[in-house]
mmCIF file of C-alpha atoms and ligand atoms in Angstrom:
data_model
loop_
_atom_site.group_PDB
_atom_site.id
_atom_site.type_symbol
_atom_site.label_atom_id
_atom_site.label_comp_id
_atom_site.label_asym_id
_atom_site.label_seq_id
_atom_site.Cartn_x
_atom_site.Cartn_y
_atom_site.Cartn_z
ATOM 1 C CA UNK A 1 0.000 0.000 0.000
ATOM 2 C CA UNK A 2 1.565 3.306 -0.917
ATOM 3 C CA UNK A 3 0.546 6.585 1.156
ATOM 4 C CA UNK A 4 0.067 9.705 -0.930
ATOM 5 C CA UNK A 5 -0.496 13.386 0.349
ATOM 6 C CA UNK A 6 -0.257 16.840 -1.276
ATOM 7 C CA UNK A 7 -0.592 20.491 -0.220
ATOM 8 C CA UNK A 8 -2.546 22.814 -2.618
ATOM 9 C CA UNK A 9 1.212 23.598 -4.552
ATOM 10 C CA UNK A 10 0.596 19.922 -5.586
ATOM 11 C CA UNK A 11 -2.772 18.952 -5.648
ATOM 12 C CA UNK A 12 -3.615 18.615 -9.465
ATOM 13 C CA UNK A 13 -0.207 16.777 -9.895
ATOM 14 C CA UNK A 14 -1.366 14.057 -7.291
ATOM 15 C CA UNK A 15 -4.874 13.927 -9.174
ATOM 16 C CA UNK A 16 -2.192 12.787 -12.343
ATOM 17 C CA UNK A 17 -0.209 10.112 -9.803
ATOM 18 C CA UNK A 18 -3.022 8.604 -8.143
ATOM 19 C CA UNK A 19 -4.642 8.202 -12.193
ATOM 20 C CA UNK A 20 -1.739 6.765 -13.056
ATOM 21 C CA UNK A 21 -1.092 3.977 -10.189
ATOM 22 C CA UNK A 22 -4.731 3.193 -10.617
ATOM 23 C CA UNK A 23 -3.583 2.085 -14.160
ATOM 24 C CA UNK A 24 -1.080 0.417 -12.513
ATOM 25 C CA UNK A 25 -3.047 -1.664 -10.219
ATOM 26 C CA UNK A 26 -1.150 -0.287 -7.663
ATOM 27 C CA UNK A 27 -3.298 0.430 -4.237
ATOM 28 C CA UNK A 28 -2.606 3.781 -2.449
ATOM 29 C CA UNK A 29 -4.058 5.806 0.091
ATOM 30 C CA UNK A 30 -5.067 9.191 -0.153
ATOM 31 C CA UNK A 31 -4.241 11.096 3.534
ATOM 32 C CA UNK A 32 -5.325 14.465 1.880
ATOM 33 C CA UNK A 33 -5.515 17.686 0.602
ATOM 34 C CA UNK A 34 -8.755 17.542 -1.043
ATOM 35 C CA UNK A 35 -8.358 20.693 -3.444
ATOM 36 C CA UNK A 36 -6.231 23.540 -4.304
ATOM 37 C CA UNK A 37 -7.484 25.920 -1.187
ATOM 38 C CA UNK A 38 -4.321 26.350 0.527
ATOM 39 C CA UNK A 39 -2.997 24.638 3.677
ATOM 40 C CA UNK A 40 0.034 23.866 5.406
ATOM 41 C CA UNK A 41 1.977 20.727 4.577
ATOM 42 C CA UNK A 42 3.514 19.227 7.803
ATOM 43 C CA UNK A 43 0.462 18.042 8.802
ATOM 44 C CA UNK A 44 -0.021 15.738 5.581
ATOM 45 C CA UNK A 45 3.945 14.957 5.786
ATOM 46 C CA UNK A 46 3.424 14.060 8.762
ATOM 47 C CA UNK A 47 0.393 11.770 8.395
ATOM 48 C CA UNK A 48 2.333 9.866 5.431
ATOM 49 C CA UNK A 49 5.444 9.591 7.617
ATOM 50 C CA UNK A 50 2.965 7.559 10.521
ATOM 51 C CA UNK A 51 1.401 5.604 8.179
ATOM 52 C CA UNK A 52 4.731 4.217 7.144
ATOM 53 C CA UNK A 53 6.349 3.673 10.121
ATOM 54 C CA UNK A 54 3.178 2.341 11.991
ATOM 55 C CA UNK A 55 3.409 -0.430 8.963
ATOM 56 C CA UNK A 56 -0.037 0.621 7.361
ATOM 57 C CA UNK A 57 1.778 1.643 4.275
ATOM 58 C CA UNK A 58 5.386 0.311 2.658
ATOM 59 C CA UNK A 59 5.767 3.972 0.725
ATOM 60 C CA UNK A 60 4.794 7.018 0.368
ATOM 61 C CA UNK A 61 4.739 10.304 -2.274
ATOM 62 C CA UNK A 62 4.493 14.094 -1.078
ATOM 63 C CA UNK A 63 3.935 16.725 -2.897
ATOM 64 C CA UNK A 64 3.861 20.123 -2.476
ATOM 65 C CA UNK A 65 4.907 23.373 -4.382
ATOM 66 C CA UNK A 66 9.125 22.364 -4.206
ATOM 67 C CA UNK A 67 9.325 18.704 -2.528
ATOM 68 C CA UNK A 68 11.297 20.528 0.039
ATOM 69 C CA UNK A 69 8.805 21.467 2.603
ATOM 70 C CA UNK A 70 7.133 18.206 2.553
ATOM 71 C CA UNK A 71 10.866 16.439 2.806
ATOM 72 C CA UNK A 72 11.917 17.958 5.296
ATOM 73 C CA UNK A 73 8.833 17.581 7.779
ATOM 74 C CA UNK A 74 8.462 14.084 6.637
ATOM 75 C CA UNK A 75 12.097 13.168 7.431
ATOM 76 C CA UNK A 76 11.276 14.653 11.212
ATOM 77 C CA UNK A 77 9.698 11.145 11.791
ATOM 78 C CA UNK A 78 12.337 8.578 13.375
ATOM 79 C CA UNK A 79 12.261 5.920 10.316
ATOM 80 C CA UNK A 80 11.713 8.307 7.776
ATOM 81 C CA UNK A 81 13.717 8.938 4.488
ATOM 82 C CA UNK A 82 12.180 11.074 2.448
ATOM 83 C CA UNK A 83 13.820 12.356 -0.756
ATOM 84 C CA UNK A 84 12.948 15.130 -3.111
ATOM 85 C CA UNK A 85 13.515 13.571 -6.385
ATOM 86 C CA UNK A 86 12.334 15.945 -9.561
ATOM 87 C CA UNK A 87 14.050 12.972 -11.938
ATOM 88 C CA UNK A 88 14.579 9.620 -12.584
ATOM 89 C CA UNK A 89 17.988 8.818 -11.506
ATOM 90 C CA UNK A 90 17.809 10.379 -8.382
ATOM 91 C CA UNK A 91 14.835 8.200 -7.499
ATOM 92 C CA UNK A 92 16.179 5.243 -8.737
ATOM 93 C CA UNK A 93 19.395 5.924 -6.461
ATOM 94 C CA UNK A 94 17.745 6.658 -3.800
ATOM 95 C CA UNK A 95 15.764 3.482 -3.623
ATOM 96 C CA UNK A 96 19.346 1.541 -4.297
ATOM 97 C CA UNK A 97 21.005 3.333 -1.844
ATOM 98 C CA UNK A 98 19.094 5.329 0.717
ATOM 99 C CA UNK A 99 16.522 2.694 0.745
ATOM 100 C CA UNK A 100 14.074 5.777 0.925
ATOM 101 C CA UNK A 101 10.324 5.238 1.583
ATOM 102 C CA UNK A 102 9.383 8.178 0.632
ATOM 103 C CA UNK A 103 9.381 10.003 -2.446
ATOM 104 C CA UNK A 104 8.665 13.915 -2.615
ATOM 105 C CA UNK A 105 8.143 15.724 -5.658
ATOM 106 C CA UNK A 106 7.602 19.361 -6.878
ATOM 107 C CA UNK A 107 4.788 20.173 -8.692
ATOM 108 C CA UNK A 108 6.299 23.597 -9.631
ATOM 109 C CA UNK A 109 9.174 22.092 -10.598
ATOM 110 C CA UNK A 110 8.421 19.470 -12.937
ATOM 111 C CA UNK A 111 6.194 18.817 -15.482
ATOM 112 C CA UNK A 112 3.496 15.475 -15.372
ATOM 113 C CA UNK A 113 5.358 13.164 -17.835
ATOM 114 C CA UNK A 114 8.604 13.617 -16.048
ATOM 115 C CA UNK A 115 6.823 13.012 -12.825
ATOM 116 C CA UNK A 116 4.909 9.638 -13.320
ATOM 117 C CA UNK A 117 8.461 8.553 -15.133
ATOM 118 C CA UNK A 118 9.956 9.685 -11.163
ATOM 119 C CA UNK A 119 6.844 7.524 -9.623
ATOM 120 C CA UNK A 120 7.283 4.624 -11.785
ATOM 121 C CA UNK A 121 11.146 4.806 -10.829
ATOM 122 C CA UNK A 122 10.657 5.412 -7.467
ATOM 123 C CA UNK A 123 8.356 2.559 -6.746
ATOM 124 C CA UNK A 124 10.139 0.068 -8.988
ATOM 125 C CA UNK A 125 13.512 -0.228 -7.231
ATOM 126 C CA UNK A 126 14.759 -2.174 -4.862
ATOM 127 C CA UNK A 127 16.927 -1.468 -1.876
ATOM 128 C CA UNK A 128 20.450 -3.018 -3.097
ATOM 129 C CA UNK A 129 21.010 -4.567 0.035
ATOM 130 C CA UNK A 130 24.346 -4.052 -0.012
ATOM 131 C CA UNK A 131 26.322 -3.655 3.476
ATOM 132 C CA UNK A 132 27.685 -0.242 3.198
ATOM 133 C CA UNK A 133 24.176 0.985 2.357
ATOM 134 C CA UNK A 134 22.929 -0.699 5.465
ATOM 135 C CA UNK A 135 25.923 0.638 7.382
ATOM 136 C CA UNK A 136 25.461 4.257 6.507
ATOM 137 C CA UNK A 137 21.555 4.470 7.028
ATOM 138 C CA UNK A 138 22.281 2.642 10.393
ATOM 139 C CA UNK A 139 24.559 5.545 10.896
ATOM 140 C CA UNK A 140 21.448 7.979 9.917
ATOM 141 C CA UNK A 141 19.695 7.263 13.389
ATOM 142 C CA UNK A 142 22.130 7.787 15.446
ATOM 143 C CA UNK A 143 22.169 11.402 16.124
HETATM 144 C C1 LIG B 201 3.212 26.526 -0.740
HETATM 145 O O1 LIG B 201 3.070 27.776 -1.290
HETATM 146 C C2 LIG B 201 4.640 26.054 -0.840
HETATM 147 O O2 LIG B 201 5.411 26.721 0.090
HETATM 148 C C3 LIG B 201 4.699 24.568 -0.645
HETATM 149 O O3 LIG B 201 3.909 23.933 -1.613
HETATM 150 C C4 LIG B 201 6.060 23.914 -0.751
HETATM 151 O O4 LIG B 201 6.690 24.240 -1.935
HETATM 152 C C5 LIG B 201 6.941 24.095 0.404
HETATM 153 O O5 LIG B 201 8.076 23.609 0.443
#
């Protein structure tokens, strides 16, 4: 199950994502906003960022205006690694190394094609695994 939030900045882009997972097959759920009247974003970072560390949901996408806002609340939550990824090989690295669940995206920044190109990326890599990726985000908690 993927998690999926927007402010108003990014509101018709996650009317494009959510379209285009439901092509997929792929089952989301929506934590909010509901239209393009503005509102502040932490609180629908931060309901993503619970809903993947309390195990309802494996992933999630932000988006807001930048990515940035929504990033950095999100990555407030112990667990969290959100990345603002506006193309496709930083989301596919990011997966691979940062094993990042969740992806944040600009809706001022980039344009729809590019963006459901960034989803599809996003969602369709794996964590490498490998030990000096597990080292390093093991290193990431402890602050
Ligand atoms: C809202 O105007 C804007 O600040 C927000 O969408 C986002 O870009 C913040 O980082």
């Amino acid at each position: 199950m993927i998690a999926i939030a927007c402010d108003h900045g990014g509101y018709q882009l996650k009317l494009e994502v959510m379209k285009h997972l439901d092509a997929r097959g792929i089952e989301y759920k929506d934590f909010g906003c509901d239209s393009e009247e503005s509102v502040d974003y932490p609180e629908f970072a931060h309901k993503v960022g619970n809903a993947i560390v309390s195990g309802e949901c494996e992933l999630g996408i932000l988006i807001c205006g930048t990515g940035i806002g929504m990033s950095i609340a999100a990555n407030k939550i112990n667990g969290i690694r959100a990345s603002v990824c506006n193309d496709c090989y930083t989301a596919e690295l990011t997966r691979e190394h940062n094993d990042a669940n969740i992806l944040a995206m600009g809706a001022r920044v980039i344009g729809v094609g590019v963006a459901l190109k960034v989803v599809d990326t996003f969602l369709d890599t794996p964590f490498s695994n490998d030990e000096r990726h597990l080292r390093r985000i093991a290193q990431i908690e402890r602050v």
